[in-house]
Phi, psi and omega in degrees: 000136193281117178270078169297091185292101150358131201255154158254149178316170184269331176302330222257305148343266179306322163280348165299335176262338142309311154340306183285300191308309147353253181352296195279336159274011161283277173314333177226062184305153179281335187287338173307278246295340182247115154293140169290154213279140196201166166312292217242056174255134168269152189288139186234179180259152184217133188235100176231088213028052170123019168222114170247128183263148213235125181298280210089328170108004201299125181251032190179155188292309158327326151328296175305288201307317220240307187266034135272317181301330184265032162248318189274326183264012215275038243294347129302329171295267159352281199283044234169298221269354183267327198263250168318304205260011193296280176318318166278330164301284192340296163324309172250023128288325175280352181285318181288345196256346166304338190270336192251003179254289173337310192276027183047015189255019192183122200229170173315318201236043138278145190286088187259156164219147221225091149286098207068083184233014164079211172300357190084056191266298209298322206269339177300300209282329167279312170323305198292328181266002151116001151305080163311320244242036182232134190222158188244136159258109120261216211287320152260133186286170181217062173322148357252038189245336152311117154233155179273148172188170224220103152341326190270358187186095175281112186291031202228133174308152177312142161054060148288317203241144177264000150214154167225161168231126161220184183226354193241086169248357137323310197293353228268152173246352166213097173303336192277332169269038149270311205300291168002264154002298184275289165013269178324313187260298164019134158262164171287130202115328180331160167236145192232124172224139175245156171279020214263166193237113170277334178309323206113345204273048160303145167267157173295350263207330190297155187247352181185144181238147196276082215255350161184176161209059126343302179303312202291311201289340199243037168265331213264107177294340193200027165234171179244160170278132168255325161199189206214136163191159178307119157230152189248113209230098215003092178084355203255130179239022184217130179241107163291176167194113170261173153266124175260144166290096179006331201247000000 
């Protein structure tokens, strides 16, 4: 004898299965799904309107730490960036920052900082057009134009600089506390100018790519854009240039 499980009606059907999905974005809001960033937090992917974070397989923020590192400690790398690429880095950096200087947006006696700034090419390059008042953080330091520190949690007090610069916002694996980061120590009125490739032209060693920069403007909470233009700045075309607002 045939045991026949009985069908429910499709209204009844549908509203039960509706019911549960409820039920499950509730219980599992998608915003848990991105963790905060900590040692020991595991890494998620996060695709967020024109910012794709790139897995890697990293099972831990340590992780993330580590295979930057075997770009930044590379010792063939090092000597290339010290050696052959000092004086030609240097040169068109200082170009860029003569142009941000002409344009009143970066002056002698400004407090500048260098993100991700390698070897110091860049902190070197401000120095040169006469920000003495200038210093580079990564992960390793290069005294005395290099100190270490972790873009994602900058060791320097609220409203320190009156300008930063970076190029490497591809490393970032949580771009909104890189943005953060530059905010916070920002002083108001600061300027803040990046580097980023809308193109694509990434390295492997890059946590995310940059698909407009759109995204990029509404990470900045408490800045204005002053202006945006194309450049070519080693493998990098796009140069922002923000404002914090006074208040």
């Amino acid at each position: 004898m045939k045991f026949v499980i009985p069908k429910l009606p499709f209204t009844l059907s549908l509203f039960l299965s509706l019911s549960f999905l409820i039920i499950f974005l509730f219980a599992f809001p998608t915003t848990f799904l991105r963790r905060p960033l900590s040692s020991s937090s595991s890494v998620t992917s996060v695709a967020d309107e024109g910012i794709r974070i790139r897995h890697h397989g990293y099972s831990s923020y340590e992780a993330y730490i580590k295979h930057q590192l075997n770009k930044t400690q590379n010792p063939k790398l090092r000597k290339v960036w010290t050696t052959r690429d000092w004086d030609r880095k240097v040169r068109v950096f200082s170009t860029f920052f003569r142009r941000l200087s002409d344009r009143g947006l970066l002056s002698n006696q400004s407090k500048a900082l260098s993100i991700g700034a390698r070897v110091g090419q860049e902190v070197a390059a401000l120095r040169l057009i006469g920000v003495e008042d200038s210093v580079g953080i990564d992960l390793v330091p290069r005294p005395p134009l290099v100190v270490k520190g972790d873009f994602h949690a900058q060791p320097f007090d609220e409203e320190t600089f009156d300008f930063e610069f970076s190029n490497v916002f591809d490393h970032a694996l949580y771009p909104e506390k890189f943005v953060g980061e530059i905010e916070r120590t920002l002083k108001p009125g600061g300027v803040c100018v990046l580097h980023v490739s809308i193109s694509g032209k990434t390295d492997k060693y890059s946590a995310n790519d940059l698909l407009s920069v759109k995204p990029l403007v509404k990470l900045f909470k408490r800045s204005k854009v002053v202006e945006m233009r194309k450049i070519d700045g080693f493998g990098l075309d796009t140069e922002i240039v923000f404002r914090k607002n006074m208040n």
